[in-house]
mmCIF file of C-alpha atoms in Angstrom:
data_model
loop_
_atom_site.group_PDB
_atom_site.id
_atom_site.type_symbol
_atom_site.label_atom_id
_atom_site.label_comp_id
_atom_site.label_asym_id
_atom_site.label_seq_id
_atom_site.Cartn_x
_atom_site.Cartn_y
_atom_site.Cartn_z
ATOM 1 C CA MET A 1 -18.508 -29.723 -39.551
ATOM 2 C CA THR A 2 -17.944 -27.187 -36.783
ATOM 3 C CA ARG A 3 -14.660 -25.352 -36.933
ATOM 4 C CA PRO A 4 -12.663 -25.252 -33.657
ATOM 5 C CA ALA A 5 -12.771 -21.947 -31.834
ATOM 6 C CA ALA A 6 -9.804 -19.677 -32.477
ATOM 7 C CA LYS A 7 -7.432 -19.623 -29.532
ATOM 8 C CA ASP A 8 -7.484 -16.439 -27.468
ATOM 9 C CA THR A 9 -4.719 -17.149 -24.919
ATOM 10 C CA ALA A 10 -0.938 -17.147 -25.403
ATOM 11 C CA ILE A 11 1.634 -18.321 -22.870
ATOM 12 C CA VAL A 12 5.094 -16.859 -23.431
ATOM 13 C CA ILE A 13 8.128 -18.619 -21.947
ATOM 14 C CA PRO A 14 11.670 -17.262 -22.361
ATOM 15 C CA ALA A 15 14.374 -19.919 -22.156
ATOM 16 C CA ARG A 16 18.124 -20.214 -22.401
ATOM 17 C CA ASN A 17 19.782 -23.615 -22.089
ATOM 18 C CA GLU A 18 16.864 -25.183 -20.213
ATOM 19 C CA GLU A 19 16.835 -28.729 -21.624
ATOM 20 C CA ALA A 20 16.879 -30.173 -18.089
ATOM 21 C CA ARG A 21 13.803 -28.237 -16.938
ATOM 22 C CA ILE A 22 11.665 -27.373 -19.948
ATOM 23 C CA GLY A 23 9.991 -30.790 -19.929
ATOM 24 C CA ALA A 24 8.482 -30.309 -16.475
ATOM 25 C CA CYS A 25 7.503 -26.741 -17.331
ATOM 26 C CA LEU A 26 5.582 -27.694 -20.480
ATOM 27 C CA THR A 27 4.076 -30.862 -19.002
ATOM 28 C CA ALA A 28 2.489 -28.755 -16.250
ATOM 29 C CA LEU A 29 0.754 -26.634 -18.912
ATOM 30 C CA ALA A 30 -0.575 -29.564 -20.922
ATOM 31 C CA GLY A 31 -4.324 -30.021 -20.816
ATOM 32 C CA GLN A 32 -4.971 -26.769 -18.962
ATOM 33 C CA GLY A 33 -6.784 -24.911 -21.710
ATOM 34 C CA ASN A 34 -7.113 -23.891 -25.330
ATOM 35 C CA ALA A 35 -3.860 -21.888 -25.354
ATOM 36 C CA VAL A 36 -0.847 -21.438 -27.589
ATOM 37 C CA VAL A 37 2.551 -21.810 -25.909
ATOM 38 C CA ILE A 38 5.307 -19.636 -27.380
ATOM 39 C CA LEU A 39 8.806 -20.678 -26.296
ATOM 40 C CA VAL A 40 11.445 -18.035 -27.022
ATOM 41 C CA LEU A 41 14.943 -19.512 -27.063
ATOM 42 C CA ASN A 42 17.415 -16.784 -26.166
ATOM 43 C CA ASN A 43 21.049 -17.568 -27.126
ATOM 44 C CA THR A 44 20.457 -21.263 -26.494
ATOM 45 C CA THR A 45 23.167 -23.816 -27.279
ATOM 46 C CA ASP A 46 21.648 -27.003 -25.828
ATOM 47 C CA ARG A 47 18.683 -29.245 -26.747
ATOM 48 C CA THR A 48 15.946 -27.111 -25.176
ATOM 49 C CA GLY A 49 14.103 -26.772 -28.475
ATOM 50 C CA SER A 50 14.094 -30.455 -29.409
ATOM 51 C CA VAL A 51 13.081 -31.511 -25.899
ATOM 52 C CA ALA A 52 10.238 -28.994 -26.009
ATOM 53 C CA HIS A 53 8.981 -30.326 -29.357
ATOM 54 C CA ASP A 54 9.040 -33.903 -28.008
ATOM 55 C CA ILE A 55 7.021 -32.919 -24.927
ATOM 56 C CA ALA A 56 4.525 -30.954 -27.027
ATOM 57 C CA ALA A 57 3.961 -33.909 -29.354
ATOM 58 C CA ARG A 58 3.510 -36.278 -26.427
ATOM 59 C CA HIS A 59 0.932 -34.055 -24.691
ATOM 60 C CA ASP A 60 -0.773 -32.520 -27.751
ATOM 61 C CA LEU A 61 0.445 -29.064 -26.753
ATOM 62 C CA ASP A 62 0.113 -26.233 -29.283
ATOM 63 C CA LEU A 63 3.747 -25.087 -29.215
ATOM 64 C CA THR A 64 5.646 -22.493 -31.236
ATOM 65 C CA VAL A 65 9.431 -22.281 -30.772
ATOM 66 C CA LEU A 66 11.219 -19.052 -31.708
ATOM 67 C CA GLU A 67 15.027 -19.071 -31.756
ATOM 68 C CA ARG A 68 16.841 -15.752 -31.339
ATOM 69 C CA THR A 69 20.403 -14.592 -30.772
ATOM 70 C CA LEU A 70 20.320 -11.434 -28.682
ATOM 71 C CA PRO A 71 23.110 -8.930 -27.968
ATOM 72 C CA ALA A 72 24.613 -8.775 -24.488
ATOM 73 C CA HIS A 73 22.622 -5.716 -23.416
ATOM 74 C CA LYS A 74 19.353 -7.540 -24.038
ATOM 75 C CA GLY A 75 17.952 -10.628 -22.375
ATOM 76 C CA VAL A 76 14.810 -11.968 -20.761
ATOM 77 C CA GLY A 77 12.863 -8.730 -21.212
ATOM 78 C CA THR A 78 13.510 -8.800 -24.936
ATOM 79 C CA ALA A 79 12.651 -12.511 -25.121
ATOM 80 C CA ARG A 80 9.273 -11.935 -23.431
ATOM 81 C CA ARG A 81 8.592 -9.004 -25.740
ATOM 82 C CA ILE A 82 9.404 -11.113 -28.818
ATOM 83 C CA GLY A 83 7.036 -13.850 -27.664
ATOM 84 C CA CYS A 84 4.202 -11.431 -26.930
ATOM 85 C CA GLY A 85 4.779 -9.674 -30.247
ATOM 86 C CA HIS A 86 4.526 -12.983 -32.088
ATOM 87 C CA ALA A 87 1.211 -13.729 -30.370
ATOM 88 C CA LEU A 88 -0.158 -10.301 -31.246
ATOM 89 C CA GLN A 89 0.806 -10.730 -34.894
ATOM 90 C CA THR A 90 -0.325 -14.329 -35.428
ATOM 91 C CA MET A 91 -3.383 -14.785 -33.190
ATOM 92 C CA PRO A 92 -6.275 -12.636 -34.429
ATOM 93 C CA ALA A 93 -8.537 -13.772 -31.567
ATOM 94 C CA LEU A 94 -5.913 -13.025 -28.893
ATOM 95 C CA ARG A 95 -7.389 -11.643 -25.651
ATOM 96 C CA TYR A 96 -4.951 -12.758 -22.953
ATOM 97 C CA LEU A 97 -1.154 -12.866 -22.599
ATOM 98 C CA LEU A 98 0.362 -15.023 -19.852
ATOM 99 C CA THR A 99 4.025 -15.599 -19.088
ATOM 100 C CA THR A 100 6.108 -17.857 -16.873
ATOM 101 C CA ASP A 101 9.716 -19.077 -16.769
ATOM 102 C CA ALA A 102 11.277 -22.245 -18.174
ATOM 103 C CA ASP A 103 12.475 -23.427 -14.749
ATOM 104 C CA CYS A 104 8.989 -23.098 -13.230
ATOM 105 C CA ILE A 105 6.092 -25.511 -12.726
ATOM 106 C CA VAL A 106 2.676 -23.878 -12.797
ATOM 107 C CA ALA A 107 -0.244 -25.148 -10.718
ATOM 108 C CA PRO A 108 -2.824 -27.388 -12.457
ATOM 109 C CA ASP A 109 -5.351 -24.526 -12.501
ATOM 110 C CA TRP A 110 -2.879 -21.761 -13.357
ATOM 111 C CA ILE A 111 -4.408 -20.804 -16.699
ATOM 112 C CA ALA A 112 -7.991 -21.016 -15.415
ATOM 113 C CA ARG A 113 -7.286 -18.925 -12.314
ATOM 114 C CA ASN A 114 -5.478 -16.246 -14.346
ATOM 115 C CA LEU A 115 -8.318 -16.003 -16.856
ATOM 116 C CA ALA A 116 -10.898 -15.841 -14.081
ATOM 117 C CA HIS A 117 -9.132 -12.831 -12.545
ATOM 118 C CA LEU A 118 -8.701 -11.167 -15.940
ATOM 119 C CA GLN A 119 -12.475 -10.894 -16.244
ATOM 120 C CA THR A 120 -12.363 -8.093 -13.638
ATOM 121 C CA VAL A 121 -8.785 -6.733 -13.709
ATOM 122 C CA ASP A 122 -6.205 -5.802 -16.349
ATOM 123 C CA ALA A 123 -3.230 -7.761 -15.007
ATOM 124 C CA VAL A 124 -2.513 -10.560 -12.540
ATOM 125 C CA CYS A 125 0.663 -11.186 -10.543
ATOM 126 C CA GLY A 126 0.824 -14.775 -9.310
ATOM 127 C CA LYS A 127 2.374 -16.163 -6.148
ATOM 128 C CA VAL A 128 5.772 -17.834 -6.540
ATOM 129 C CA ASP A 129 6.982 -20.571 -4.190
ATOM 130 C CA LEU A 130 9.975 -22.855 -4.431
ATOM 131 C CA ILE A 131 9.732 -26.369 -5.869
ATOM 132 C CA ALA A 132 9.041 -28.461 -2.791
ATOM 133 C CA GLY A 133 11.532 -31.190 -3.632
ATOM 134 C CA GLU A 134 14.359 -28.642 -3.898
ATOM 135 C CA ALA A 135 13.518 -26.462 -0.911
ATOM 136 C CA ASP A 136 16.174 -28.015 1.339
ATOM 137 C CA ILE A 137 18.489 -25.375 -0.150
ATOM 138 C CA LEU A 138 16.844 -23.046 2.391
ATOM 139 C CA ASP A 139 18.406 -24.989 5.265
ATOM 140 C CA GLY A 140 21.407 -22.680 4.947
ATOM 141 C CA MET A 141 19.374 -19.527 5.503
ATOM 142 C CA ASP A 142 19.302 -17.681 8.813
ATOM 143 C CA PRO A 143 15.598 -17.879 9.825
ATOM 144 C CA HIS A 144 15.873 -14.741 11.963
ATOM 145 C CA LEU A 145 17.129 -12.647 9.048
ATOM 146 C CA ALA A 146 14.444 -14.097 6.778
ATOM 147 C CA GLU A 147 11.838 -13.161 9.369
ATOM 148 C CA LEU A 148 13.147 -9.590 9.572
ATOM 149 C CA GLU A 149 12.888 -9.158 5.814
ATOM 150 C CA GLY A 150 9.380 -10.604 5.815
ATOM 151 C CA ILE A 151 8.261 -8.218 8.557
ATOM 152 C CA TYR A 152 9.785 -5.241 6.768
ATOM 153 C CA ARG A 153 8.186 -6.195 3.463
ATOM 154 C CA ALA A 154 4.752 -6.372 5.090
ATOM 155 C CA LEU A 155 5.237 -2.911 6.632
ATOM 156 C CA VAL A 156 6.394 -1.397 3.330
ATOM 157 C CA GLN A 157 3.425 -2.881 1.470
ATOM 158 C CA ASP A 158 1.055 -1.564 4.143
ATOM 159 C CA ILE A 159 2.357 1.977 3.642
ATOM 160 C CA TYR A 160 2.061 1.709 -0.146
ATOM 161 C CA ALA A 161 -1.466 0.336 0.177
ATOM 162 C CA ARG A 162 -2.531 3.311 2.291
ATOM 163 C CA HIS A 163 -0.536 6.121 0.708
ATOM 164 C CA SER A 164 0.189 5.327 -2.954
ATOM 165 C CA PRO A 165 -2.655 6.043 -5.388
ATOM 166 C CA GLY A 166 -4.042 2.904 -6.976
ATOM 167 C CA CYS A 167 -2.191 0.537 -4.619
ATOM 168 C CA VAL A 168 -4.817 -0.162 -1.981
ATOM 169 C CA ASP A 169 -5.105 -3.695 -3.364
ATOM 170 C CA ILE A 170 -1.618 -4.828 -2.292
ATOM 171 C CA ALA A 171 -2.425 -4.865 1.439
ATOM 172 C CA ASP A 172 -2.237 -8.395 2.859
ATOM 173 C CA THR A 173 -1.172 -9.946 -0.466
ATOM 174 C CA HIS A 174 2.115 -11.498 -1.546
ATOM 175 C CA GLY A 175 2.877 -8.267 -3.440
ATOM 176 C CA GLU A 176 5.189 -9.995 -5.903
ATOM 177 C CA ALA A 177 5.513 -9.018 -9.560
ATOM 178 C CA ALA A 178 7.634 -11.837 -10.935
ATOM 179 C CA GLY A 179 7.952 -12.940 -14.537
ATOM 180 C CA ALA A 180 7.395 -16.478 -13.250
ATOM 181 C CA SER A 181 3.668 -15.645 -13.174
ATOM 182 C CA LEU A 182 2.249 -12.608 -14.938
ATOM 183 C CA ALA A 183 -0.937 -12.262 -16.983
ATOM 184 C CA PHE A 184 -2.425 -9.357 -18.947
ATOM 185 C CA THR A 185 -5.355 -8.543 -21.101
ATOM 186 C CA ARG A 186 -4.325 -7.754 -24.652
ATOM 187 C CA THR A 187 -5.612 -4.195 -24.257
ATOM 188 C CA ALA A 188 -3.605 -3.523 -21.089
ATOM 189 C CA TYR A 189 -0.409 -4.932 -22.583
ATOM 190 C CA LEU A 190 -0.702 -2.712 -25.635
ATOM 191 C CA ASP A 191 -1.648 0.350 -23.594
ATOM 192 C CA ILE A 192 1.687 0.399 -21.736
ATOM 193 C CA GLY A 193 3.853 -0.595 -24.685
ATOM 194 C CA GLY A 194 4.670 -4.129 -23.579
ATOM 195 C CA PHE A 195 7.796 -5.546 -21.964
ATOM 196 C CA ALA A 196 10.915 -3.386 -21.976
ATOM 197 C CA GLN A 197 13.907 -4.749 -23.880
ATOM 198 C CA VAL A 198 16.159 -5.114 -20.852
ATOM 199 C CA ARG A 199 18.375 -7.877 -19.476
ATOM 200 C CA CYS A 200 16.339 -8.260 -16.298
ATOM 201 C CA GLY A 201 13.765 -6.440 -14.173
ATOM 202 C CA GLU A 202 11.231 -6.312 -17.005
ATOM 203 C CA ASP A 203 8.610 -7.962 -14.797
ATOM 204 C CA ARG A 204 8.431 -5.352 -12.047
ATOM 205 C CA ARG A 205 8.921 -2.610 -14.580
ATOM 206 C CA ILE A 206 5.822 -3.567 -16.569
ATOM 207 C CA VAL A 207 3.729 -3.759 -13.397
ATOM 208 C CA ARG A 208 4.864 -0.253 -12.421
ATOM 209 C CA ALA A 209 3.882 0.933 -15.901
ATOM 210 C CA LEU A 210 0.463 -0.681 -15.607
ATOM 211 C CA ARG A 211 -0.233 1.008 -12.293
ATOM 212 C CA ALA A 212 1.072 4.350 -13.572
ATOM 213 C CA ALA A 213 -1.360 4.031 -16.496
ATOM 214 C CA GLY A 214 -4.303 3.483 -14.144
ATOM 215 C CA CYS A 215 -4.684 -0.218 -14.883
ATOM 216 C CA ARG A 216 -6.169 -2.630 -12.373
ATOM 217 C CA VAL A 217 -3.455 -4.980 -11.086
ATOM 218 C CA ARG A 218 -4.177 -7.903 -8.766
ATOM 219 C CA HIS A 219 -1.611 -9.821 -6.700
ATOM 220 C CA ALA A 220 -3.507 -13.110 -6.550
ATOM 221 C CA ASP A 221 -2.642 -15.676 -3.904
ATOM 222 C CA ASP A 222 -4.604 -18.399 -5.707
ATOM 223 C CA VAL A 223 -2.498 -18.154 -8.890
ATOM 224 C CA LYS A 224 0.467 -20.342 -7.993
ATOM 225 C CA VAL A 225 3.801 -21.263 -9.534
ATOM 226 C CA GLN A 226 6.773 -23.200 -8.175
ATOM 227 C CA ALA A 227 10.247 -22.004 -9.160
ATOM 228 C CA SER A 228 13.524 -23.889 -9.137
ATOM 229 C CA CYS A 229 16.030 -23.529 -6.323
ATOM 230 C CA ARG A 230 19.098 -23.575 -8.532
ATOM 231 C CA LEU A 231 21.970 -21.321 -7.512
ATOM 232 C CA THR A 232 23.226 -20.701 -11.050
ATOM 233 C CA GLY A 233 20.572 -18.705 -12.855
ATOM 234 C CA ARG A 234 20.107 -17.298 -16.342
ATOM 235 C CA ALA A 235 19.618 -13.610 -15.451
ATOM 236 C CA ALA A 236 21.667 -11.432 -13.111
ATOM 237 C CA GLY A 237 19.641 -10.192 -10.172
ATOM 238 C CA GLY A 238 17.131 -13.021 -10.384
ATOM 239 C CA MET A 239 16.007 -15.632 -7.914
ATOM 240 C CA SER A 240 19.221 -17.658 -8.089
ATOM 241 C CA ASP A 241 21.277 -14.652 -6.984
ATOM 242 C CA ALA A 242 18.791 -13.980 -4.184
ATOM 243 C CA LEU A 243 19.042 -17.556 -2.917
ATOM 244 C CA MET A 244 22.840 -17.549 -3.108
ATOM 245 C CA ALA A 245 23.071 -14.357 -1.071
ATOM 246 C CA ARG A 246 20.680 -15.619 1.582
ATOM 247 C CA ILE A 247 22.455 -18.916 2.205
ATOM 248 C CA SER A 248 25.926 -17.371 2.144
ATOM 249 C CA GLY A 249 25.796 -16.177 5.736
ATOM 250 C CA MET A 250 26.783 -12.686 4.617
ATOM 251 C CA ASP A 251 25.132 -9.384 5.512
ATOM 252 C CA TYR A 252 23.230 -9.437 2.225
ATOM 253 C CA LEU A 253 21.231 -6.699 0.525
ATOM 254 C CA ILE A 254 17.481 -7.097 0.872
ATOM 255 C CA ASP A 255 14.991 -6.974 -1.985
ATOM 256 C CA ASP A 256 15.443 -3.931 -4.220
ATOM 257 C CA CYS A 257 11.745 -3.027 -3.947
ATOM 258 C CA LEU A 258 12.068 -2.223 -0.219
ATOM 259 C CA PRO A 259 13.193 1.413 0.304
ATOM 260 C CA PRO A 260 14.858 2.855 3.431
ATOM 261 C CA ALA A 261 12.276 3.646 6.096
ATOM 262 C CA ASP A 262 12.995 7.358 6.539
ATOM 263 C CA TRP A 263 12.673 7.992 2.790
ATOM 264 C CA LEU A 264 9.460 5.984 2.668
ATOM 265 C CA VAL A 265 7.921 7.903 5.575
ATOM 266 C CA ARG A 266 8.834 11.238 3.996
ATOM 267 C CA GLN A 267 7.294 10.294 0.648
ATOM 268 C CA ALA A 268 4.165 8.878 2.277
ATOM 269 C CA SER A 269 3.719 12.015 4.380
ATOM 270 C CA GLY A 270 4.172 14.205 1.315
ATOM 271 C CA LYS A 271 1.841 12.050 -0.794
ATOM 272 C CA THR A 272 4.555 11.587 -3.406
ATOM 273 C CA LEU A 273 4.890 7.806 -3.499
ATOM 274 C CA GLY A 274 5.010 6.348 -6.983
ATOM 275 C CA PRO A 275 3.418 3.059 -8.033
ATOM 276 C CA TRP A 276 4.203 -0.338 -6.504
ATOM 277 C CA PRO A 277 6.709 -1.956 -6.755
ATOM 278 C CA PRO A 278 9.427 0.702 -6.387
ATOM 279 C CA LEU A 279 13.001 0.237 -7.536
ATOM 280 C CA VAL A 280 15.649 1.232 -5.007
ATOM 281 C CA PRO A 281 18.959 2.340 -6.597
ATOM 282 C CA ALA A 282 21.848 0.083 -5.657
ATOM 283 C CA ARG A 283 23.618 2.676 -3.507
ATOM 284 C CA TYR A 284 20.543 3.074 -1.271
ATOM 285 C CA ARG A 285 19.615 -0.566 -0.734
ATOM 286 C CA LEU A 286 19.497 -1.850 2.822
ATOM 287 C CA ASN A 287 21.560 -4.617 4.351
ATOM 288 C CA VAL A 288 19.501 -7.198 6.182
ATOM 289 C CA ARG A 289 21.141 -6.493 9.557
ATOM 290 C CA GLU A 290 20.031 -2.853 9.327
ATOM 291 C CA LEU A 291 16.392 -3.883 9.326
ATOM 292 C CA PRO A 292 15.565 -3.682 13.072
ATOM 293 C CA GLN A 293 16.092 0.110 13.009
ATOM 294 C CA HIS A 294 14.018 0.534 9.850
ATOM 295 C CA ILE A 295 11.262 -1.743 11.132
ATOM 296 C CA GLY A 296 11.065 0.465 14.213
ATOM 297 C CA ILE A 297 10.716 3.621 12.106
ATOM 298 C CA LEU A 298 7.843 2.180 10.066
ATOM 299 C CA LYS A 299 6.051 0.817 13.121
ATOM 300 C CA ASP A 300 6.293 4.208 14.811
ATOM 301 C CA PHE A 301 4.933 5.879 11.679
ATOM 302 C CA ARG A 302 2.040 3.447 11.429
ATOM 303 C CA ASN A 303 1.189 3.876 15.105
ATOM 304 C CA SER A 304 1.279 7.672 14.827
ATOM 305 C CA GLU A 305 -1.291 7.774 12.053
ATOM 306 C CA ARG A 306 -4.999 8.052 12.591
ATOM 307 C CA LEU A 307 -6.879 4.771 12.761
ATOM 308 C CA THR A 308 -8.813 5.847 9.688
ATOM 309 C CA PRO A 309 -6.310 7.365 7.248
ATOM 310 C CA ALA A 310 -7.302 9.929 4.673
ATOM 311 C CA PRO A 311 -8.683 8.311 1.512
ATOM 312 C CA ILE A 312 -6.353 7.995 -1.426
ATOM 313 C CA ALA A 313 -7.098 7.888 -5.109
ATOM 314 C CA SER A 314 -7.633 4.347 -6.316
ATOM 315 C CA ALA A 315 -7.817 2.832 -9.771
ATOM 316 C CA ALA A 316 -9.426 -0.347 -8.429
ATOM 317 C CA SER A 317 -12.750 0.302 -10.119
ATOM 318 C CA MET A 318 -11.482 1.971 -13.300
ATOM 319 C CA PRO A 319 -10.597 0.208 -16.566
ATOM 320 C CA CYS A 320 -7.141 0.541 -18.039
ATOM 321 C CA SER A 321 -7.136 3.668 -20.196
ATOM 322 C CA HIS A 322 -5.612 4.026 -23.653
ATOM 323 C CA LEU A 323 -2.796 6.509 -23.121
ATOM 324 C CA GLY A 324 -1.125 7.937 -26.195
ATOM 325 C CA THR A 325 1.974 8.808 -24.172
ATOM 326 C CA LEU A 326 2.625 5.154 -23.283
ATOM 327 C CA LEU A 327 3.097 3.650 -26.720
ATOM 328 C CA PRO A 328 6.081 1.421 -27.558
ATOM 329 C CA GLY A 329 9.311 3.334 -27.233
ATOM 330 C CA LYS A 330 7.819 5.861 -24.849
ATOM 331 C CA GLY A 331 7.636 5.859 -21.070
ATOM 332 C CA SER A 332 6.192 7.434 -17.977
ATOM 333 C CA ALA A 333 7.834 9.752 -15.485
ATOM 334 C CA ASN A 334 7.168 7.113 -12.854
ATOM 335 C CA VAL A 335 8.603 4.196 -14.814
ATOM 336 C CA PRO A 336 12.368 3.563 -14.605
ATOM 337 C CA ALA A 337 14.296 3.352 -17.841
ATOM 338 C CA GLY A 338 17.688 2.104 -16.722
ATOM 339 C CA PRO A 339 19.726 0.780 -13.791
ATOM 340 C CA GLY A 340 20.294 4.119 -12.092
ATOM 341 C CA MET A 341 16.844 5.576 -12.437
ATOM 342 C CA ARG A 342 14.027 6.328 -10.117
ATOM 343 C CA ALA A 343 10.788 4.544 -9.371
ATOM 344 C CA CYS A 344 9.015 7.526 -7.846
ATOM 345 C CA PRO A 345 8.474 11.108 -9.057
ATOM 346 C CA VAL A 346 11.265 12.495 -6.867
ATOM 347 C CA PRO A 347 14.984 12.658 -7.633
ATOM 348 C CA VAL A 348 16.948 9.563 -6.671
ATOM 349 C CA ASP A 349 19.468 11.743 -4.862
ATOM 350 C CA ARG A 350 16.803 12.664 -2.316
ATOM 351 C CA LEU A 351 16.851 9.121 -1.018
ATOM 352 C CA PRO A 352 18.691 9.105 2.310
ATOM 353 C CA ALA A 353 21.758 7.052 2.885
ATOM 354 C CA PRO A 354 20.720 3.938 4.841
ATOM 355 C CA THR A 355 21.013 5.046 8.534
ATOM 356 C CA GLN A 356 2.247 -10.535 5.454
ATOM 357 C CA THR A 357 3.014 -9.561 8.973
ATOM 358 C CA ASN A 358 4.028 -13.168 9.581
ATOM 359 C CA ALA A 359 7.318 -13.489 7.768
ATOM 360 C CA SER A 360 8.200 -16.420 5.568
ATOM 361 C CA ALA A 361 11.633 -17.959 5.287
ATOM 362 C CA LEU A 362 11.292 -17.874 1.508
ATOM 363 C CA PRO A 363 13.336 -15.201 -0.239
ATOM 364 C CA THR A 364 11.632 -12.824 -2.593
ATOM 365 C CA VAL A 365 12.375 -13.462 -6.224
ATOM 366 C CA LYS A 366 14.447 -10.354 -6.784
ATOM 367 C CA GLY A 367 17.217 -8.622 -4.947
ATOM 368 C CA ALA A 368 20.505 -9.624 -3.413
#
């Protein structure tokens, strides 16, 4: 009798009080591949665990449920790290680590598309849309302001693609790095020490670390996830906060990965941009109504450059290296380590005070 092949793929899902949504999340994963699903319950007081077990039994899903009580200063980053650590310890054939969120519904080919990309890159950032049946929440957004943010994001990504080493790949992609859809090879995950034990922002932080380590990161438009449109989220600074700000009619803060234009131009000109995505300190974030001025600055900068810019160093064709300085508990000079840190190798205080070319009305999954 032939023994079944050992499973080489783990899907880690952090969850806190998600009994209303975990069923749809797990059902979407059923039948997609020979994977182990690791659900990490973080300070959960409802029936998320029992609902998950029922769904797994109904769909023959290989599910492990880990229950943890975490201190206030920890959260989703710690939960993802716990889940990945469990996979590393219990799955000897493990090759791939994928993660999504409990309020998300992955596409029917989500696992297959991630694994296909991981044959040629070290990490994959999927594209996150809103659940179609809930998207009427966007009716309260100002389409003009959404368009401005979309235009500015495309300009910022263009500058990073042309001026930040190893970031040429982000041009004309969604550019997101959301925990709703991330995938890594086992080697890459271990090389950068895994997810940081933080309350939020662990997703963009790990992608910055991967790029700083010379890993190949792909922002794949064909890896798709739908996220909920709820306005009461589980992590501060997440998508729920972003949606709430954008439908409030207020002069909201744009995504915290979009720096002020004059700072960005200065860093690009001096070839001192750090890896994508940056993290803009709270005191330097832009309000959405300031964007016309900053869009003008970036357009002028782009138009002033030569049609064929000077080549930049790229890690696109290099494998992720094993770096002894990026083991668990250690970091990189380009990787933030707290809420007031920097994302680039220049002091935060040098940031100036605030003085897809076709934009989408969808908010980005961080910010506000």
